[in-house]
PDB file of C-alpha atoms in Angstrom:
ATOM      1  CA  GLU A  16      15.084  21.433  -8.697  1.00 55.00           C
ATOM      2  CA  THR A  17      17.667  18.748  -7.996  1.00 64.00           C
ATOM      3  CA  GLY A  18      18.595  18.061 -11.616  1.00 65.00           C
ATOM      4  CA  ALA A  19      17.644  14.416 -11.121  1.00 72.00           C
ATOM      5  CA  ILE A  20      15.615  12.565 -13.724  1.00 74.00           C
ATOM      6  CA  LEU A  21      13.799   9.323 -12.926  1.00 74.00           C
ATOM      7  CA  LEU A  22      13.815   6.625 -15.586  1.00 77.00           C
ATOM      8  CA  CYS A  23      11.408   3.697 -15.535  1.00 73.00           C
ATOM      9  CA  GLY A  24      12.124   0.530 -17.453  1.00 74.00           C
ATOM     10  CA  MET A  25      11.282  -3.118 -17.864  1.00 72.00           C
ATOM     11  CA  GLY A  26      14.512  -4.307 -16.303  1.00 75.00           C
ATOM     12  CA  GLU A  27      18.102  -3.426 -15.554  1.00 80.00           C
ATOM     13  CA  LEU A  28      19.243  -4.174 -19.117  1.00 86.00           C
ATOM     14  CA  HIS A  29      16.542  -1.866 -20.496  1.00 84.00           C
ATOM     15  CA  ILE A  30      17.699   0.945 -18.183  1.00 84.00           C
ATOM     16  CA  ASP A  31      21.350   0.341 -19.145  1.00 86.00           C
ATOM     17  CA  ILE A  32      20.466   0.646 -22.859  1.00 88.00           C
ATOM     18  CA  ILE A  33      18.615   3.926 -22.281  1.00 86.00           C
ATOM     19  CA  LEU A  34      21.539   5.343 -20.281  1.00 87.00           C
ATOM     20  CA  GLU A  35      24.039   4.312 -22.963  1.00 89.00           C
ATOM     21  CA  GLN A  36      21.910   5.954 -25.674  1.00 89.00           C
ATOM     22  CA  LEU A  37      21.820   9.178 -23.663  1.00 85.00           C
ATOM     23  CA  ARG A  38      25.612   9.090 -23.271  1.00 87.00           C
ATOM     24  CA  GLN A  39      26.289   8.445 -26.969  1.00 91.00           C
ATOM     25  CA  GLN A  40      23.601  10.522 -28.705  1.00 91.00           C
ATOM     26  CA  TYR A  41      23.722  13.588 -26.472  1.00 85.00           C
ATOM     27  CA  LYS A  42      27.319  13.287 -25.219  1.00 85.00           C
ATOM     28  CA  LEU A  43      26.094  13.553 -21.633  1.00 80.00           C
ATOM     29  CA  SER A  44      28.090  12.763 -18.556  1.00 81.00           C
ATOM     30  CA  ILE A  45      25.626  10.706 -16.524  1.00 81.00           C
ATOM     31  CA  ASN A  46      25.834   9.657 -12.904  1.00 81.00           C
ATOM     32  CA  SER A  47      23.254   6.964 -12.260  1.00 81.00           C
ATOM     33  CA  GLY A  48      22.363   5.405  -8.964  1.00 78.00           C
ATOM     34  CA  SER A  49      21.483   1.815  -8.246  1.00 78.00           C
ATOM     35  CA  PRO A  50      18.136   0.736  -9.612  1.00 74.00           C
ATOM     36  CA  TYR A  51      15.283   0.698  -7.142  1.00 70.00           C
ATOM     37  CA  VAL A  52      12.763  -2.040  -7.822  1.00 70.00           C
ATOM     38  CA  THR A  53       9.232  -1.701  -6.500  1.00 72.00           C
ATOM     39  CA  TYR A  54       7.097  -4.812  -6.309  1.00 77.00           C
ATOM     40  CA  THR A  55       3.337  -4.777  -5.889  1.00 83.00           C
ATOM     41  CA  THR A  56       0.881  -7.461  -4.866  1.00 86.00           C
ATOM     42  CA  THR A  57      -2.844  -7.982  -5.283  1.00 87.00           C
ATOM     43  CA  VAL A  58      -5.365 -10.403  -3.831  1.00 91.00           C
ATOM     44  CA  SER A  59      -6.152 -13.183  -6.296  1.00 89.00           C
ATOM     45  CA  GLN A  60      -9.627 -14.009  -5.032  1.00 93.00           C
ATOM     46  CA  LYS A  61     -12.341 -12.528  -2.826  1.00 95.00           C
ATOM     47  CA  CYS A  62     -11.581 -13.150   0.836  1.00 95.00           C
ATOM     48  CA  ASN A  63     -13.075 -12.266   4.225  1.00 96.00           C
ATOM     49  CA  ILE A  64     -11.901 -12.123   7.787  1.00 97.00           C
ATOM     50  CA  ASP A  65     -13.553 -11.586  11.153  1.00 97.00           C
ATOM     51  CA  TYR A  66     -10.900 -10.277  13.506  1.00 97.00           C
ATOM     52  CA  THR A  67     -10.935  -9.425  17.198  1.00 97.00           C
ATOM     53  CA  PHE A  68      -8.329  -7.091  18.642  1.00 96.00           C
ATOM     54  CA  ASP A  69      -7.962  -7.337  22.426  1.00 95.00           C
ATOM     55  CA  TYR A  70      -6.431  -4.531  24.453  1.00 92.00           C
ATOM     56  CA  ARG A  71      -6.365  -3.394  28.056  1.00 90.00           C
ATOM     57  CA  THR A  72      -7.263  -0.006  29.500  1.00 87.00           C
ATOM     58  CA  GLU A  73      -7.692   1.312  33.024  1.00 86.00           C
ATOM     59  CA  GLN A  74     -11.354   0.193  32.722  1.00 85.00           C
ATOM     60  CA  GLY A  75     -10.258  -3.406  32.039  1.00 88.00           C
ATOM     61  CA  ASN A  76     -10.068  -5.656  28.988  1.00 91.00           C
ATOM     62  CA  GLN A  77     -11.568  -4.224  25.802  1.00 93.00           C
ATOM     63  CA  GLN A  78     -12.171  -5.543  22.302  1.00 95.00           C
ATOM     64  CA  ILE A  79     -12.538  -4.212  18.784  1.00 96.00           C
ATOM     65  CA  THR A  80     -14.189  -6.567  16.294  1.00 96.00           C
ATOM     66  CA  VAL A  81     -13.661  -6.015  12.571  1.00 96.00           C
ATOM     67  CA  SER A  82     -15.154  -7.760   9.539  1.00 96.00           C
ATOM     68  CA  LEU A  83     -13.143  -7.050   6.406  1.00 97.00           C
ATOM     69  CA  THR A  84     -13.540  -8.185   2.786  1.00 96.00           C
ATOM     70  CA  ALA A  85     -10.980  -7.845  -0.011  1.00 95.00           C
ATOM     71  CA  THR A  86     -12.144  -8.194  -3.617  1.00 94.00           C
ATOM     72  CA  PRO A  87      -9.718  -8.180  -6.573  1.00 93.00           C
ATOM     73  CA  HIS A  88     -10.245  -5.894  -9.550  1.00 90.00           C
ATOM     74  CA  SER A  89     -10.312  -7.326 -13.051  1.00 84.00           C
ATOM     75  CA  PRO A  90      -6.864  -7.612 -14.716  1.00 75.00           C
ATOM     76  CA  GLU A  91      -7.599  -4.520 -16.834  1.00 74.00           C
ATOM     77  CA  GLU A  92      -8.228  -2.458 -13.700  1.00 78.00           C
ATOM     78  CA  ILE A  93      -5.041  -3.133 -11.736  1.00 72.00           C
ATOM     79  CA  ASP A  94      -4.473   0.253 -10.176  1.00 75.00           C
ATOM     80  CA  ASN A  95      -4.992   1.593  -6.684  1.00 81.00           C
ATOM     81  CA  CYS A  96      -7.076   0.118  -3.900  1.00 87.00           C
ATOM     82  CA  ASN A  97     -10.500   1.425  -2.979  1.00 91.00           C
ATOM     83  CA  ILE A  98     -11.741   1.559   0.603  1.00 93.00           C
ATOM     84  CA  PHE A  99     -15.402   1.211   1.526  1.00 93.00           C
ATOM     85  CA  ILE A 100     -16.786   1.502   5.047  1.00 93.00           C
ATOM     86  CA  ASN A 101     -20.320   0.183   5.549  1.00 87.00           C
ATOM     87  CA  GLN A 102     -20.706   1.541   9.036  1.00 79.00           C
ATOM     88  CA  GLN A 103     -23.148   4.265   9.974  1.00 77.00           C
ATOM     89  CA  ASN A 104     -22.510   6.994  12.545  1.00 85.00           C
ATOM     90  CA  LEU A 105     -18.809   6.469  13.128  1.00 90.00           C
ATOM     91  CA  PRO A 106     -17.233   9.383  14.957  1.00 93.00           C
ATOM     92  CA  LYS A 107     -15.011  11.416  12.648  1.00 93.00           C
ATOM     93  CA  ASP A 108     -11.764  10.501  14.449  1.00 95.00           C
ATOM     94  CA  ILE A 109     -12.636   6.776  14.406  1.00 94.00           C
ATOM     95  CA  PHE A 110     -13.559   6.965  10.696  1.00 94.00           C
ATOM     96  CA  GLN A 111     -10.180   8.565   9.945  1.00 95.00           C
ATOM     97  CA  ALA A 112      -8.423   5.924  12.059  1.00 96.00           C
ATOM     98  CA  VAL A 113     -10.083   3.185   9.962  1.00 96.00           C
ATOM     99  CA  ILE A 114      -8.843   4.842   6.752  1.00 96.00           C
ATOM    100  CA  ASN A 115      -5.336   5.278   8.208  1.00 96.00           C
ATOM    101  CA  GLY A 116      -5.181   1.653   9.371  1.00 96.00           C
ATOM    102  CA  LEU A 117      -6.170   0.320   5.949  1.00 96.00           C
ATOM    103  CA  GLN A 118      -3.790   2.710   4.143  1.00 95.00           C
ATOM    104  CA  ASN A 119      -0.977   1.527   6.392  1.00 94.00           C
ATOM    105  CA  ALA A 120      -1.676  -2.124   5.570  1.00 94.00           C
ATOM    106  CA  ILE A 121      -2.024  -1.340   1.842  1.00 92.00           C
ATOM    107  CA  ASN A 122       1.265   0.610   1.733  1.00 90.00           C
ATOM    108  CA  ILE A 123       3.272  -1.965   3.695  1.00 88.00           C
ATOM    109  CA  GLY A 124       1.509  -4.954   2.130  1.00 86.00           C
ATOM    110  CA  ILE A 125       3.180  -8.332   2.331  1.00 82.00           C
ATOM    111  CA  ASP A 126       6.971  -8.320   2.685  1.00 80.00           C
ATOM    112  CA  ASN A 127       6.959  -4.579   1.891  1.00 79.00           C
ATOM    113  CA  CYS A 128       5.206  -5.142  -1.451  1.00 83.00           C
ATOM    114  CA  SER A 129       2.365  -2.630  -1.509  1.00 86.00           C
ATOM    115  CA  ILE A 130      -1.127  -3.804  -2.412  1.00 90.00           C
ATOM    116  CA  ILE A 131      -2.910  -2.574  -5.553  1.00 88.00           C
ATOM    117  CA  GLY A 132      -5.877  -3.601  -7.649  1.00 89.00           C
ATOM    118  CA  CYS A 133      -8.487  -4.510  -5.060  1.00 92.00           C
ATOM    119  CA  ASP A 134     -11.322  -3.155  -2.946  1.00 94.00           C
ATOM    120  CA  PHE A 135     -11.270  -3.321   0.834  1.00 96.00           C
ATOM    121  CA  GLU A 136     -14.635  -3.157   2.558  1.00 96.00           C
ATOM    122  CA  ILE A 137     -15.244  -2.875   6.291  1.00 95.00           C
ATOM    123  CA  THR A 138     -18.586  -4.603   6.792  1.00 94.00           C
ATOM    124  CA  ASN A 139     -18.567  -4.435  10.583  1.00 94.00           C
ATOM    125  CA  LEU A 140     -16.698  -2.478  13.217  1.00 95.00           C
ATOM    126  CA  SER A 141     -17.757  -2.789  16.823  1.00 94.00           C
ATOM    127  CA  TYR A 142     -16.152  -2.008  20.144  1.00 92.00           C
ATOM    128  CA  SER A 143     -17.105  -2.332  23.805  1.00 83.00           C
ATOM    129  CA  GLN A 144     -16.429   1.314  24.592  1.00 86.00           C
ATOM    130  CA  GLN A 145     -15.183   4.290  22.591  1.00 87.00           C
ATOM    131  CA  PRO A 146     -11.509   3.464  21.855  1.00 91.00           C
ATOM    132  CA  TYR A 147      -8.685   5.833  21.122  1.00 92.00           C
ATOM    133  CA  PRO A 148      -8.223   6.358  17.366  1.00 94.00           C
ATOM    134  CA  LEU A 149      -4.690   4.921  17.454  1.00 95.00           C
ATOM    135  CA  ILE A 150      -6.048   1.658  18.874  1.00 95.00           C
ATOM    136  CA  VAL A 151      -8.635   1.477  16.067  1.00 95.00           C
ATOM    137  CA  GLU A 152      -5.937   2.225  13.481  1.00 96.00           C
ATOM    138  CA  THR A 153      -3.777  -0.586  14.882  1.00 96.00           C
ATOM    139  CA  ALA A 154      -6.701  -3.032  14.978  1.00 96.00           C
ATOM    140  CA  ILE A 155      -7.692  -2.296  11.360  1.00 96.00           C
ATOM    141  CA  SER A 156      -4.099  -2.507  10.121  1.00 96.00           C
ATOM    142  CA  ASN A 157      -3.533  -5.832  11.917  1.00 96.00           C
ATOM    143  CA  CYS A 158      -6.822  -7.180  10.555  1.00 97.00           C
ATOM    144  CA  ALA A 159      -5.906  -6.292   6.969  1.00 95.00           C
ATOM    145  CA  LYS A 160      -2.399  -7.743   7.311  1.00 94.00           C
ATOM    146  CA  LYS A 161      -3.807 -10.982   8.705  1.00 95.00           C
ATOM    147  CA  LEU A 162      -6.326 -11.188   5.840  1.00 95.00           C
ATOM    148  CA  LEU A 163      -3.511 -10.742   3.309  1.00 93.00           C
ATOM    149  CA  MET A 164      -1.276 -13.319   5.003  1.00 91.00           C
ATOM    150  CA  GLN A 165      -4.016 -15.966   5.206  1.00 93.00           C
ATOM    151  CA  ASN A 166      -5.280 -15.690   1.634  1.00 89.00           C
ATOM    152  CA  PRO A 167      -3.818 -16.135  -1.854  1.00 85.00           C
ATOM    153  CA  THR A 168      -2.050 -13.099  -3.264  1.00 87.00           C
ATOM    154  CA  GLU A 169      -0.297 -12.549  -6.565  1.00 83.00           C
ATOM    155  CA  GLN A 170       2.910 -10.611  -7.064  1.00 82.00           C
ATOM    156  CA  LEU A 171       2.665  -8.262 -10.027  1.00 80.00           C
ATOM    157  CA  GLN A 172       5.314  -7.031 -12.461  1.00 71.00           C
ATOM    158  CA  PRO A 173       8.025  -4.964 -10.787  1.00 70.00           C
ATOM    159  CA  VAL A 174       8.622  -1.317 -11.561  1.00 62.00           C
ATOM    160  CA  MET A 175      12.268  -0.252 -11.700  1.00 58.00           C
ATOM    161  CA  LEU A 176      13.306   3.337 -11.048  1.00 59.00           C
ATOM    162  CA  VAL A 177      16.770   4.830 -11.540  1.00 61.00           C
ATOM    163  CA  THR A 178      17.819   8.361 -10.659  1.00 65.00           C
ATOM    164  CA  VAL A 179      19.934  10.045 -13.354  1.00 65.00           C
ATOM    165  CA  GLU A 180      21.670  13.318 -12.573  1.00 66.00           C
ATOM    166  CA  THR A 181      22.583  15.592 -15.457  1.00 63.00           C
ATOM    167  CA  PRO A 182      24.469  18.898 -15.415  1.00 63.00           C
ATOM    168  CA  THR A 183      22.101  21.853 -14.953  1.00 65.00           C
ATOM    169  CA  ASP A 184      23.165  23.388 -18.268  1.00 66.00           C
ATOM    170  CA  MET A 185      21.918  20.237 -20.038  1.00 59.00           C
ATOM    171  CA  THR A 186      18.419  20.282 -18.522  1.00 59.00           C
ATOM    172  CA  GLY A 187      15.613  22.286 -20.056  1.00 56.00           C
TER     173      GLY A 187
END
């Protein structure tokens, strides 16, 4: 729709070579943007955390306790993260808040490097009284971020994306 084409490469030089080939072979006028490099991270060993999130409501001080485990995939299986929740009878809104909290931590990762290639498992989730879903989401996200900060992680190969805009009469 926009006429933009995304190119992926192994580095800026690789992208520059592809762009130059397009210019010379097809006589295209190419406007390319700055490369955007996406880094990803994975956990390098199995790690656990028991985390307590304290908050205050009109009923007084409350707590959410979370036990979380992260297990790396084998090097051949570096892809997305899987989420497992070993907790029976969670209300639907709390269950969704747990998923959202973990997804948030996975997407933001460490230093904005998203997390891939591991399993996250909630082995325990307990609270003193039924919390609001947003509080659960925050507690889970903070727990996962703390687990990632306190344990060894490994930065993976970057992925570089460049947007190339071609005239509409040159696109098929």
